[in-house]
């Protein structure tokens, strides 16, 4: 039995009341569906914002890792220069010792 069949047995006043109740029910169902869609849009918007922040954080991490690698390379180059300078210093010290010993002799 359909709703129309059931309602057709009612008197006209009750039929109008049944139609009004059904329309209110349909409006409420439509409003709930629209609210659900709005909530979904808000959730997707929040997810999009979080995803954008994650991307920014990943870019920042990558930039910091690049800076770290560059600084490590600079440190390594400075250590090599320091070792060369120490070697040259030893050469100069040896030359001075030789010069002093030749003057003393």
Tab-separated table of C-alpha atoms in Angstrom:
chain	number	residue	atom	x	y	z
A	1	UNK	CA	0.000	0.000	0.000
A	2	UNK	CA	1.380	3.418	-0.926
A	3	UNK	CA	1.111	6.617	1.041
A	4	UNK	CA	-1.256	8.001	-1.591
A	5	UNK	CA	-3.569	4.990	-1.240
A	6	UNK	CA	-3.618	5.330	2.532
A	7	UNK	CA	-4.195	9.091	2.394
A	8	UNK	CA	-7.012	8.774	-0.140
A	9	UNK	CA	-9.193	7.097	2.492
A	10	UNK	CA	-8.908	10.139	4.803
A	11	UNK	CA	-11.242	13.110	4.680
A	12	UNK	CA	-9.975	16.224	2.899
A	13	UNK	CA	-8.858	18.067	6.063
A	14	UNK	CA	-6.848	15.136	7.258
A	15	UNK	CA	-5.396	14.664	3.752
A	16	UNK	CA	-4.171	18.271	3.763
A	17	UNK	CA	-2.630	17.698	7.192
A	18	UNK	CA	-0.927	14.495	5.985
A	19	UNK	CA	0.427	16.331	2.914
A	20	UNK	CA	1.730	19.162	5.104
A	21	UNK	CA	3.396	16.697	7.468
A	22	UNK	CA	4.963	14.853	4.540
A	23	UNK	CA	6.234	18.135	3.037
A	24	UNK	CA	7.743	19.138	6.389
A	25	UNK	CA	9.376	15.722	6.598
A	26	UNK	CA	10.780	16.059	3.061
A	27	UNK	CA	12.063	19.563	3.869
A	28	UNK	CA	13.802	18.219	6.976
A	29	UNK	CA	15.381	15.379	4.978
A	30	UNK	CA	16.591	17.864	2.346
A	31	UNK	CA	17.967	20.185	5.061
A	32	UNK	CA	19.820	17.297	6.710
A	33	UNK	CA	21.321	16.288	3.368
A	34	UNK	CA	22.417	19.860	2.696
A	35	UNK	CA	23.894	20.157	6.193
A	36	UNK	CA	25.808	16.915	5.630
A	37	UNK	CA	27.197	18.281	2.363
A	38	UNK	CA	28.174	21.544	4.065
A	39	UNK	CA	29.918	19.599	6.834
A	40	UNK	CA	31.736	17.528	4.218
A	41	UNK	CA	32.886	20.714	2.473
A	42	UNK	CA	34.144	22.128	5.787
A	43	UNK	CA	35.976	18.885	6.539
A	44	UNK	CA	37.572	18.872	3.095
A	45	UNK	CA	38.598	22.487	3.590
A	46	UNK	CA	40.277	21.596	6.888
A	47	UNK	CA	41.972	18.610	5.270
A	48	UNK	CA	43.206	20.877	2.480
A	49	UNK	CA	44.633	23.342	5.011
A	50	UNK	CA	46.396	20.552	6.892
A	51	UNK	CA	47.770	19.142	3.631
A	52	UNK	CA	49.092	22.575	2.663
A	53	UNK	CA	50.776	22.928	6.057
A	54	UNK	CA	52.313	19.468	5.707
A	55	UNK	CA	53.660	20.463	2.279
A	56	UNK	CA	55.117	23.697	3.710
A	57	UNK	CA	56.704	21.769	6.585
A	58	UNK	CA	58.160	19.223	4.153
A	59	UNK	CA	59.615	22.050	2.042
A	60	UNK	CA	61.107	23.644	5.153
A	61	UNK	CA	62.601	20.324	6.268
A	62	UNK	CA	64.113	19.838	2.821
A	63	UNK	CA	65.598	23.353	2.907
A	64	UNK	CA	67.054	22.727	6.385
A	65	UNK	CA	68.543	19.421	5.229
A	66	UNK	CA	70.124	21.228	2.257
A	67	UNK	CA	71.557	23.875	4.608
A	68	UNK	CA	72.866	21.147	6.894
A	69	UNK	CA	74.600	19.385	3.992
A	70	UNK	CA	76.098	22.687	2.787
A	71	UNK	CA	77.385	23.533	6.270
A	72	UNK	CA	78.889	20.060	6.690
A	73	UNK	CA	80.684	20.475	3.350
A	74	UNK	CA	81.995	23.893	4.444
A	75	UNK	CA	83.147	22.409	7.751
A	76	UNK	CA	84.956	19.629	5.931
A	77	UNK	CA	86.650	22.154	3.627
A	78	UNK	CA	87.708	24.256	6.646
A	79	UNK	CA	89.174	21.193	8.347
A	80	UNK	CA	91.161	20.387	5.215
A	81	UNK	CA	92.471	23.963	5.065
A	82	UNK	CA	93.383	23.798	8.750
A	83	UNK	CA	95.289	20.540	8.204
A	84	UNK	CA	97.140	22.076	5.244
A	85	UNK	CA	97.953	25.159	7.326
A	86	UNK	CA	99.287	22.936	10.125
A	87	UNK	CA	101.440	21.097	7.607
A	88	UNK	CA	102.783	24.365	6.230
A	89	UNK	CA	103.444	25.567	9.774
A	90	UNK	CA	105.449	22.426	10.456
A	91	UNK	CA	107.411	23.049	7.230
A	92	UNK	CA	108.169	26.627	8.332
A	93	UNK	CA	109.193	25.435	11.811
A	94	UNK	CA	111.488	22.854	10.275
A	95	UNK	CA	113.000	25.472	7.964
A	96	UNK	CA	113.576	27.817	10.924
A	97	UNK	CA	115.252	25.029	12.901
A	98	UNK	CA	117.458	24.253	9.942
A	99	UNK	CA	118.296	27.950	9.517
A	100	UNK	CA	119.143	28.320	13.207
A	101	UNK	CA	121.274	25.201	13.211
A	102	UNK	CA	123.192	26.367	10.111
A	103	UNK	CA	123.789	29.784	11.697
A	104	UNK	CA	124.901	28.232	14.942
A	105	UNK	CA	127.377	26.024	13.145
